mmCIF file of C-alpha atoms in Angstrom:
data_model
loop_
_atom_site.group_PDB
_atom_site.id
_atom_site.type_symbol
_atom_site.label_atom_id
_atom_site.label_comp_id
_atom_site.label_asym_id
_atom_site.label_seq_id
_atom_site.Cartn_x
_atom_site.Cartn_y
_atom_site.Cartn_z
ATOM 1 C CA MET A 25 0.000 0.000 0.000
ATOM 2 C CA LEU A 26 1.144 3.522 -0.845
ATOM 3 C CA TYR A 27 0.642 6.479 1.466
ATOM 4 C CA ASP A 28 0.583 10.239 0.975
ATOM 5 C CA LEU A 29 0.216 11.760 4.429
ATOM 6 C CA ASN A 30 0.173 15.410 3.390
ATOM 7 C CA ILE A 31 -2.374 16.963 1.047
ATOM 8 C CA ALA A 32 -2.715 20.623 1.932
ATOM 9 C CA TRP A 33 -6.090 21.909 3.095
ATOM 10 C CA SER A 34 -7.306 25.290 4.332
ATOM 11 C CA PRO A 35 -10.747 26.778 5.040
ATOM 12 C CA GLN A 36 -10.456 28.575 1.702
ATOM 13 C CA SER A 37 -9.955 25.340 -0.258
ATOM 14 C CA ASN A 38 -12.406 24.606 -3.050
ATOM 15 C CA PRO A 39 -14.333 21.360 -2.301
ATOM 16 C CA ALA A 40 -14.551 20.456 -5.996
ATOM 17 C CA GLU A 41 -10.801 20.912 -6.445
ATOM 18 C CA LEU A 42 -10.160 18.896 -3.296
ATOM 19 C CA GLU A 43 -12.262 15.981 -4.548
ATOM 20 C CA ARG A 44 -10.478 16.148 -7.876
ATOM 21 C CA THR A 45 -7.117 15.955 -6.094
ATOM 22 C CA LEU A 46 -8.246 12.943 -4.076
ATOM 23 C CA ARG A 47 -9.505 11.127 -7.155
ATOM 24 C CA PHE A 48 -6.261 11.812 -8.984
ATOM 25 C CA SER A 49 -4.205 10.528 -6.039
ATOM 26 C CA ALA A 50 -6.224 7.301 -6.126
ATOM 27 C CA SER A 51 -5.584 6.949 -9.857
ATOM 28 C CA LEU A 52 -1.835 7.316 -9.217
ATOM 29 C CA GLY A 53 -1.950 4.327 -6.875
ATOM 30 C CA TYR A 54 -2.096 5.939 -3.421
ATOM 31 C CA ASP A 55 -4.301 3.910 -1.088
ATOM 32 C CA VAL A 56 -4.219 6.159 1.998
ATOM 33 C CA VAL A 57 -3.934 9.948 2.036
ATOM 34 C CA ALA A 58 -4.141 12.523 4.812
ATOM 35 C CA LEU A 59 -5.646 15.993 4.583
ATOM 36 C CA ASN A 60 -3.297 18.378 6.359
ATOM 37 C CA HIS A 61 -4.549 21.365 8.343
ATOM 38 C CA THR A 62 -1.590 23.634 9.172
ATOM 39 C CA ILE A 63 -2.084 25.646 12.362
ATOM 40 C CA GLY A 64 0.177 28.678 12.401
ATOM 41 C CA GLY A 65 -1.365 30.656 15.245
ATOM 42 C CA GLN A 66 -2.023 29.877 18.870
ATOM 43 C CA ILE A 67 -3.612 26.557 19.724
ATOM 44 C CA PRO A 68 -6.973 27.074 21.452
ATOM 45 C CA ALA A 69 -6.904 26.064 25.092
ATOM 46 C CA ASN A 70 -10.375 24.488 25.132
ATOM 47 C CA ASN A 71 -12.925 23.187 22.639
ATOM 48 C CA VAL A 72 -10.470 22.030 19.994
ATOM 49 C CA THR A 73 -12.498 21.264 16.879
ATOM 50 C CA ASN A 74 -11.494 19.544 13.679
ATOM 51 C CA PRO A 75 -12.643 21.549 10.624
ATOM 52 C CA LEU A 76 -11.456 19.013 8.052
ATOM 53 C CA PRO A 77 -14.210 17.385 5.955
ATOM 54 C CA LYS A 78 -14.935 13.688 6.215
ATOM 55 C CA PHE A 79 -14.883 11.296 3.282
ATOM 56 C CA ASP A 80 -16.293 7.790 3.330
ATOM 57 C CA SER A 81 -13.688 5.117 2.752
ATOM 58 C CA PRO A 82 -14.287 2.595 -0.061
ATOM 59 C CA ALA A 83 -15.008 -0.169 2.472
ATOM 60 C CA ASN A 84 -17.702 1.867 4.253
ATOM 61 C CA SER A 85 -19.562 3.021 1.156
ATOM 62 C CA SER A 86 -22.867 1.122 1.154
ATOM 63 C CA SER A 87 -24.688 2.934 -1.635
ATOM 64 C CA SER A 88 -25.436 0.974 -4.798
ATOM 65 C CA THR A 89 -24.872 3.957 -7.104
ATOM 66 C CA PRO A 90 -21.374 4.154 -8.608
ATOM 67 C CA ARG A 91 -19.244 6.778 -6.913
ATOM 68 C CA PRO A 92 -15.825 8.188 -7.852
ATOM 69 C CA LYS A 93 -12.944 6.238 -6.412
ATOM 70 C CA PHE A 94 -11.460 7.817 -3.290
ATOM 71 C CA PRO A 95 -8.558 6.598 -1.193
ATOM 72 C CA THR A 96 -8.829 6.193 2.553
ATOM 73 C CA VAL A 97 -8.748 9.765 3.863
ATOM 74 C CA LEU A 98 -7.222 10.599 7.244
ATOM 75 C CA ARG A 99 -7.225 13.963 8.993
ATOM 76 C CA ARG A 100 -3.966 15.500 10.125
ATOM 77 C CA ALA A 101 -2.838 18.657 11.895
ATOM 78 C CA THR A 102 0.566 20.293 11.539
ATOM 79 C CA VAL A 103 1.490 22.820 14.227
ATOM 80 C CA VAL A 104 4.038 25.529 13.450
ATOM 81 C CA LEU A 105 6.118 25.576 16.638
ATOM 82 C CA THR A 106 7.700 28.880 17.554
ATOM 83 C CA GLU A 107 7.266 29.079 21.345
ATOM 84 C CA PRO A 108 7.687 26.451 24.084
ATOM 85 C CA ALA A 109 4.297 27.485 25.507
ATOM 86 C CA GLN A 110 2.603 25.593 22.682
ATOM 87 C CA HIS A 111 3.963 22.214 23.787
ATOM 88 C CA HIS A 112 1.528 21.530 26.634
ATOM 89 C CA ARG A 113 -1.497 22.012 24.338
ATOM 90 C CA LEU A 114 -0.473 19.332 21.875
ATOM 91 C CA PRO A 115 -2.311 16.446 23.672
ATOM 92 C CA GLN A 116 -5.665 18.238 23.328
ATOM 93 C CA LEU A 117 -4.969 18.797 19.660
ATOM 94 C CA ALA A 118 -3.880 15.192 19.093
ATOM 95 C CA SER A 119 -7.199 13.850 20.350
ATOM 96 C CA ALA A 120 -9.116 15.724 17.622
ATOM 97 C CA TYR A 121 -7.011 14.538 14.653
ATOM 98 C CA ASP A 122 -5.785 11.212 13.308
ATOM 99 C CA ILE A 123 -2.163 12.331 12.889
ATOM 100 C CA LEU A 124 -0.249 15.124 14.611
ATOM 101 C CA ALA A 125 2.886 16.720 13.138
ATOM 102 C CA VAL A 126 4.966 19.764 13.984
ATOM 103 C CA ARG A 127 6.929 22.234 11.897
ATOM 104 C CA PRO A 128 9.632 23.775 14.114
ATOM 105 C CA GLN A 129 10.819 27.282 13.370
ATOM 106 C CA THR A 130 13.578 27.709 15.978
ATOM 107 C CA ASP A 131 16.494 25.658 17.226
ATOM 108 C CA ASP A 132 14.837 25.062 20.606
ATOM 109 C CA ALA A 133 11.624 23.899 18.950
ATOM 110 C CA PHE A 134 13.557 21.519 16.696
ATOM 111 C CA SER A 135 15.482 20.049 19.653
ATOM 112 C CA ALA A 136 12.269 19.591 21.622
ATOM 113 C CA ALA A 137 10.572 17.900 18.670
ATOM 114 C CA CYS A 138 13.465 15.467 18.294
ATOM 115 C CA GLN A 139 13.971 14.641 21.956
ATOM 116 C CA SER A 140 11.051 15.406 24.268
ATOM 117 C CA LEU A 141 7.699 15.756 22.460
ATOM 118 C CA ASN A 142 5.789 12.478 22.849
ATOM 119 C CA ASP A 143 2.489 13.402 21.186
ATOM 120 C CA ILE A 144 3.902 13.901 17.695
ATOM 121 C CA SER A 145 4.844 11.343 15.063
ATOM 122 C CA ILE A 146 6.110 13.522 12.175
ATOM 123 C CA ILE A 147 8.529 16.433 11.954
ATOM 124 C CA SER A 148 7.547 18.294 8.796
ATOM 125 C CA LEU A 149 9.928 20.922 7.452
ATOM 126 C CA ASP A 150 9.716 23.693 4.903
ATOM 127 C CA LEU A 151 12.847 22.771 2.989
ATOM 128 C CA THR A 152 12.578 25.626 0.478
ATOM 129 C CA VAL A 153 13.954 28.197 2.948
ATOM 130 C CA ARG A 154 17.133 28.430 4.930
ATOM 131 C CA GLN A 155 16.579 26.790 8.298
ATOM 132 C CA PRO A 156 17.542 28.620 11.512
ATOM 133 C CA PHE A 157 19.094 25.355 12.766
ATOM 134 C CA THR A 158 21.386 22.688 11.408
ATOM 135 C CA PHE A 159 20.593 19.013 10.947
ATOM 136 C CA ARG A 160 22.929 17.388 13.448
ATOM 137 C CA PRO A 161 23.203 13.592 13.429
ATOM 138 C CA LYS A 162 22.777 13.101 17.189
ATOM 139 C CA PRO A 163 19.301 14.683 17.665
ATOM 140 C CA CYS A 164 18.103 13.442 14.286
ATOM 141 C CA MET A 165 19.071 9.841 14.981
ATOM 142 C CA PHE A 166 17.607 10.086 18.481
ATOM 143 C CA ALA A 167 14.284 11.128 16.961
ATOM 144 C CA VAL A 168 14.423 8.237 14.494
ATOM 145 C CA SER A 169 15.217 5.753 17.275
ATOM 146 C CA ARG A 170 12.142 6.769 19.267
ATOM 147 C CA GLY A 171 9.796 6.490 16.287
ATOM 148 C CA VAL A 172 9.507 10.090 15.050
ATOM 149 C CA ARG A 173 9.723 10.450 11.258
ATOM 150 C CA PHE A 174 11.030 13.322 9.167
ATOM 151 C CA GLU A 175 8.867 14.370 6.248
ATOM 152 C CA VAL A 176 10.108 15.464 2.834
ATOM 153 C CA CYS A 177 7.419 17.093 0.675
ATOM 154 C CA TYR A 178 8.433 17.008 -2.975
ATOM 155 C CA SER A 179 5.690 19.396 -4.067
ATOM 156 C CA GLN A 180 7.512 22.274 -2.354
ATOM 157 C CA VAL A 181 10.089 22.312 -5.113
ATOM 158 C CA LEU A 182 7.384 22.074 -7.790
ATOM 159 C CA GLN A 183 4.871 24.631 -6.527
ATOM 160 C CA GLY A 184 6.891 26.645 -4.047
ATOM 161 C CA PRO A 185 6.135 27.183 -0.343
ATOM 162 C CA ALA A 186 2.602 27.314 0.959
ATOM 163 C CA PRO A 187 0.909 30.716 0.833
ATOM 164 C CA ALA A 188 -0.068 32.776 3.852
ATOM 165 C CA HIS A 189 -3.686 31.603 4.040
ATOM 166 C CA ILE A 190 -2.464 28.018 4.571
ATOM 167 C CA LEU A 191 0.356 28.601 7.045
ATOM 168 C CA GLY A 192 -1.470 31.257 9.057
ATOM 169 C CA PRO A 193 -0.260 34.589 10.391
ATOM 170 C CA LYS A 194 2.850 33.113 12.032
ATOM 171 C CA GLY A 195 3.872 30.710 9.311
ATOM 172 C CA ALA A 196 7.272 30.041 7.870
ATOM 173 C CA ARG A 197 8.954 32.929 6.137
ATOM 174 C CA ASP A 198 11.896 33.032 3.816
ATOM 175 C CA GLY A 199 14.460 34.424 6.265
ATOM 176 C CA GLY A 200 12.032 37.055 7.559
ATOM 177 C CA SER A 201 10.891 38.252 4.148
ATOM 178 C CA ASN A 202 7.530 37.726 2.435
ATOM 179 C CA TYR A 203 6.263 34.406 1.132
ATOM 180 C CA VAL A 204 7.742 33.164 -2.114
ATOM 181 C CA ALA A 205 5.083 32.936 -4.796
ATOM 182 C CA GLY A 206 6.657 30.251 -6.964
ATOM 183 C CA ALA A 207 9.559 27.814 -7.099
ATOM 184 C CA ASP A 208 12.505 29.709 -8.555
ATOM 185 C CA ALA A 209 16.165 28.735 -8.807
ATOM 186 C CA ARG A 210 16.951 29.876 -5.260
ATOM 187 C CA THR A 211 14.049 27.857 -3.879
ATOM 188 C CA ARG A 212 15.167 24.715 -5.695
ATOM 189 C CA ALA A 213 18.759 25.159 -4.532
ATOM 190 C CA ALA A 214 17.659 25.570 -0.908
ATOM 191 C CA PHE A 215 15.402 22.536 -1.146
ATOM 192 C CA ILE A 216 18.091 20.278 -2.602
ATOM 193 C CA GLY A 217 20.633 21.454 -0.025
ATOM 194 C CA ASN A 218 18.274 20.879 2.900
ATOM 195 C CA VAL A 219 17.275 17.436 1.625
ATOM 196 C CA SER A 220 20.924 16.438 1.236
ATOM 197 C CA SER A 221 21.723 17.661 4.769
ATOM 198 C CA LEU A 222 18.755 15.767 6.223
ATOM 199 C CA ILE A 223 19.715 12.560 4.413
ATOM 200 C CA ARG A 224 23.293 12.917 5.602
ATOM 201 C CA ALA A 225 22.217 13.489 9.232
ATOM 202 C CA THR A 226 19.762 10.590 9.338
ATOM 203 C CA ARG A 227 21.734 8.280 6.989
ATOM 204 C CA GLY A 228 18.558 7.972 4.951
ATOM 205 C CA ARG A 229 16.580 6.426 7.822
ATOM 206 C CA GLY A 230 13.230 7.524 9.191
ATOM 207 C CA ILE A 231 12.238 9.700 6.204
ATOM 208 C CA ILE A 232 8.700 9.550 4.840
ATOM 209 C CA ILE A 233 7.806 11.030 1.468
ATOM 210 C CA SER A 234 4.692 13.180 1.045
ATOM 211 C CA SER A 235 3.462 15.630 -1.534
ATOM 212 C CA GLU A 236 1.941 18.623 0.332
ATOM 213 C CA ALA A 237 0.076 19.209 -2.924
ATOM 214 C CA ARG A 238 -2.401 22.066 -3.025
ATOM 215 C CA SER A 239 -3.855 20.934 -6.344
ATOM 216 C CA VAL A 240 -3.642 18.163 -8.899
ATOM 217 C CA LEU A 241 -0.511 19.726 -10.396
ATOM 218 C CA GLY A 242 1.451 19.026 -7.224
ATOM 219 C CA LEU A 243 0.950 15.246 -7.304
ATOM 220 C CA ARG A 244 3.399 12.784 -8.834
ATOM 221 C CA GLY A 245 3.342 9.033 -9.285
ATOM 222 C CA PRO A 246 5.476 6.683 -7.151
ATOM 223 C CA ALA A 247 7.972 6.074 -9.977
ATOM 224 C CA ASP A 248 8.503 9.815 -10.522
ATOM 225 C CA VAL A 249 8.921 10.397 -6.787
ATOM 226 C CA THR A 250 11.496 7.608 -6.592
ATOM 227 C CA ASN A 251 13.498 9.131 -9.448
ATOM 228 C CA LEU A 252 13.363 12.619 -7.914
ATOM 229 C CA LEU A 253 14.520 11.557 -4.458
ATOM 230 C CA HIS A 254 17.164 9.230 -5.885
ATOM 231 C CA VAL A 255 18.671 12.167 -7.804
ATOM 232 C CA TRP A 256 18.693 14.208 -4.593
ATOM 233 C CA GLY A 257 20.627 11.540 -2.686
ATOM 234 C CA LEU A 258 18.068 9.156 -1.165
ATOM 235 C CA PRO A 259 18.414 5.499 -2.263
ATOM 236 C CA ALA A 260 15.510 3.951 -4.131
ATOM 237 C CA ASP A 261 14.801 1.359 -1.426
ATOM 238 C CA ARG A 262 14.591 4.111 1.197
ATOM 239 C CA VAL A 263 12.132 6.000 -0.992
ATOM 240 C CA LYS A 264 9.916 2.915 -1.251
ATOM 241 C CA GLU A 265 10.020 2.524 2.517
ATOM 242 C CA GLY A 266 9.084 6.177 2.954
ATOM 243 C CA LEU A 267 6.064 5.763 0.702
ATOM 244 C CA SER A 268 4.843 2.498 2.223
ATOM 245 C CA VAL A 269 6.374 0.888 5.305
ATOM 246 C CA LEU A 270 7.364 3.943 7.357
ATOM 247 C CA ALA A 271 4.189 5.834 6.503
ATOM 248 C CA ARG A 272 2.097 2.818 7.443
ATOM 249 C CA GLY A 273 3.948 2.632 10.757
ATOM 250 C CA VAL A 274 2.977 6.229 11.496
ATOM 251 C CA VAL A 275 -0.695 5.531 10.769
ATOM 252 C CA VAL A 276 -0.747 2.334 12.854
ATOM 253 C CA ASN A 277 1.045 3.900 15.831
ATOM 254 C CA GLU A 278 -1.234 6.923 15.828
ATOM 255 C CA GLY A 279 -4.243 4.624 15.700
ATOM 256 C CA LEU A 280 -2.965 2.632 18.691
ATOM 257 C CA LYS A 281 -2.478 5.822 20.687
ATOM 258 C CA ARG A 282 -6.126 6.725 20.220
ATOM 259 C CA SER A 283 -7.842 3.332 20.340
ATOM 260 C CA GLY A 284 -5.558 1.278 22.588
ATOM 261 C CA PHE A 285 -5.005 1.253 26.324
ATOM 262 C CA ARG A 286 -2.145 3.675 27.006
ATOM 263 C CA GLY A 287 -0.930 3.075 23.481
ATOM 264 C CA VAL A 288 0.088 -0.522 24.259
ATOM 265 C CA ILE A 289 -2.935 -2.853 24.054
ATOM 266 C CA ASP A 290 -5.504 -2.699 21.274
ATOM 267 C CA ILE A 291 -8.690 -4.732 21.833
ATOM 268 C CA ILE A 292 -9.835 -5.805 18.379
ATOM 269 C CA ASN A 293 -12.543 -8.376 19.125
ATOM 270 C CA VAL A 294 -13.731 -10.450 22.070
ATOM 271 C CA ALA A 295 -13.844 -14.202 21.502
ATOM 272 C CA ASP A 296 -17.211 -15.933 21.894
ATOM 273 C CA PRO A 297 -17.499 -18.253 24.925
ATOM 274 C CA ILE A 298 -17.304 -21.982 24.211
ATOM 275 C CA GLN A 299 -20.736 -23.620 24.314
ATOM 276 C CA THR A 300 -20.911 -26.436 26.852
ATOM 277 C CA ASP A 301 -23.535 -29.095 27.550
ATOM 278 C CA VAL A 302 -25.135 -26.939 30.238
ATOM 279 C CA GLU A 303 -25.603 -24.049 27.794
ATOM 280 C CA ILE A 304 -27.426 -26.274 25.261
ATOM 281 C CA GLY A 305 -31.160 -25.593 25.306
ATOM 282 C CA GLU A 306 -33.811 -28.196 25.977
ATOM 283 C CA GLY A 307 -35.336 -27.656 22.533
ATOM 284 C CA ASP A 308 -32.191 -28.851 20.811
ATOM 285 C CA SER A 309 -32.898 -32.587 20.760
ATOM 286 C CA GLU A 310 -30.028 -33.587 18.521
ATOM 287 C CA LYS A 311 -27.214 -31.766 20.317
ATOM 288 C CA PRO A 312 -27.550 -33.596 23.697
ATOM 289 C CA GLU A 313 -27.439 -36.958 21.899
ATOM 290 C CA ILE A 314 -24.305 -35.945 20.071
ATOM 291 C CA ALA A 315 -22.748 -34.754 23.314
ATOM 292 C CA THR A 316 -23.747 -38.030 25.075
ATOM 293 C CA ARG A 317 -22.299 -40.159 22.287
ATOM 294 C CA ASN A 318 -19.105 -38.149 22.380
ATOM 295 C CA THR A 319 -18.875 -38.621 26.151
ATOM 296 C CA GLN A 320 -19.455 -42.373 25.912
ATOM 297 C CA GLY A 321 -16.962 -42.651 23.100
ATOM 298 C CA ASN A 322 -14.361 -40.792 25.127
ATOM 299 C CA ASN A 323 -14.994 -43.046 28.169
ATOM 300 C CA GLY A 324 -14.714 -46.164 25.995
ATOM 301 C CA GLU A 325 -11.465 -45.007 24.479
ATOM 302 C CA LYS A 326 -10.147 -44.211 27.938
ATOM 303 C CA HIS A 327 -11.045 -47.720 29.204
ATOM 304 C CA LYS A 328 -9.396 -49.332 26.171
ATOM 305 C CA ASN A 329 -6.235 -47.291 26.714
ATOM 306 C CA GLN A 330 -6.078 -48.392 30.344
ATOM 307 C CA GLU A 331 -6.467 -52.087 29.394
ATOM 308 C CA SER A 332 -3.817 -51.821 26.683
ATOM 309 C CA SER A 333 -1.384 -50.170 29.095
ATOM 310 C CA LYS A 334 -1.960 -52.988 31.621
ATOM 311 C CA LYS A 335 -1.386 -55.617 28.937
ATOM 312 C CA ARG A 336 1.859 -53.955 27.899
ATOM 313 C CA LYS A 337 3.066 -53.979 31.496
ATOM 314 C CA ASN A 338 2.101 -57.649 32.018
ATOM 315 C CA GLY A 339 3.325 -58.921 28.648
ATOM 316 C CA ASP A 340 0.150 -58.678 26.537
ATOM 317 C CA GLY A 341 -1.955 -61.013 28.700
ATOM 318 C CA VAL A 342 0.570 -63.932 28.911
ATOM 319 C CA GLU A 343 0.381 -65.808 32.221
ATOM 320 C CA ARG A 344 3.524 -65.635 34.297
ATOM 321 C CA PRO A 345 4.474 -66.791 37.770
ATOM 322 C CA GLY A 346 3.711 -63.386 39.154
ATOM 323 C CA THR A 347 0.225 -63.185 37.641
ATOM 324 C CA ARG A 348 -3.121 -64.863 38.101
ATOM 325 C CA GLY A 349 -4.321 -67.530 35.746
ATOM 326 C CA ASN A 350 -7.730 -66.075 35.168
ATOM 327 C CA GLY A 351 -6.632 -64.203 32.054
ATOM 328 C CA GLU A 352 -7.180 -60.827 33.649
ATOM 329 C CA GLY A 353 -3.466 -60.140 33.943
ATOM 330 C CA GLN A 354 -3.740 -58.810 37.520
ATOM 331 C CA PRO A 355 -0.674 -59.214 39.824
ATOM 332 C CA MET A 356 -0.686 -61.748 42.749
ATOM 333 C CA SER A 357 -0.543 -60.752 46.362
ATOM 334 C CA LYS A 358 2.513 -61.568 48.476
ATOM 335 C CA ARG A 359 0.685 -64.275 50.423
ATOM 336 C CA GLN A 360 -0.256 -66.071 47.210
ATOM 337 C CA GLU A 361 3.302 -65.831 45.912
ATOM 338 C CA LYS A 362 4.637 -67.408 49.141
ATOM 339 C CA ARG A 363 2.118 -70.285 48.928
ATOM 340 C CA LEU A 364 3.016 -70.858 45.278
ATOM 341 C CA LYS A 365 6.746 -70.958 46.047
ATOM 342 C CA ALA A 366 6.201 -73.362 48.958
ATOM 343 C CA ALA A 367 4.145 -75.653 46.775
ATOM 344 C CA MET A 368 6.836 -75.606 44.088
ATOM 345 C CA ARG A 369 9.557 -76.481 46.634
ATOM 346 C CA GLN A 370 7.470 -79.324 48.041
ATOM 347 C CA LYS A 371 6.785 -80.647 44.546
ATOM 348 C CA ASN A 372 10.487 -80.565 43.657
ATOM 349 C CA ALA A 373 11.366 -82.353 46.898
ATOM 350 C CA GLU A 374 8.844 -85.121 46.243
ATOM 351 C CA ALA A 375 10.135 -85.486 42.694
ATOM 352 C CA GLY A 376 13.722 -85.894 44.025
ATOM 353 C CA ILE A 377 12.725 -88.604 46.502
ATOM 354 C CA ALA A 378 10.846 -90.514 43.799
ATOM 355 C CA ASN A 379 13.931 -90.507 41.582
ATOM 356 C CA MET A 380 16.034 -92.002 44.318
#
């Protein structure tokens, strides 16, 4: 299965264009996609609501009329972290969305996302601008070891950074200047340099590939994405993992956090109790007979096994001096053995005297 965990959404998005983008992603082979709501301002303290629209998955569609093919649509939130005061509100935000990601804007926010934030699963970066921090191997590998994934969005180099109405009033800026309208040569150079630095710091591990497409023009097929990332320094097998295995791990882990007990145990289904003879109703006339026959058959087999074990111990029913002569193969008592030995001695003595 192929995953695209970042399709940009904003309250100003056109529903018809959004449906067209989802249909086109399904035609490219993506099975699971995530609509991304980027929150650039302050996180509300109470009453966190999810404004993303809901789409019925193909498995849940029960209508007989043919509908356009949609992938499985998840709902995701990406928080632009600029202040440490936003960290304690992330759990309330995580409960309202399927996936929670952060986009750090400072060195402290990046270090906290790599080392201490437990409610996030993705670190999404705007790689078209110069970052105020460097990708050091130690914090990056620590984030990968604890299950946090770095996200590379290839549509940033095709369409340019997201506009202001998507990132919000405190979104990412190009070094403090205004938003870049399109992907020019400087944007492409910054993107390729940042991707190379991230691959070098993580050794190509823990990187998921998404599109962050705002329209159909920002989507690419899996083969094109593999070629693009391979040119930029990521091996082809790592690209395939980022589109399938690692992205699936993010979805599964986020689902366990919300449906399991403390993110460890997930109760899928409770097994039905085994029906015993007591639970069988009186109206079922055939079932008690079957149960009785089975019980008698088991008792008969048990009796046969006991007899065969006794025969093996006593030599398969052959009479011996230490056994009775009634064919039952039961052992003699000590008193009977003594009488038998005395009779044998007396018989031998009489036979000796007769020979003399």
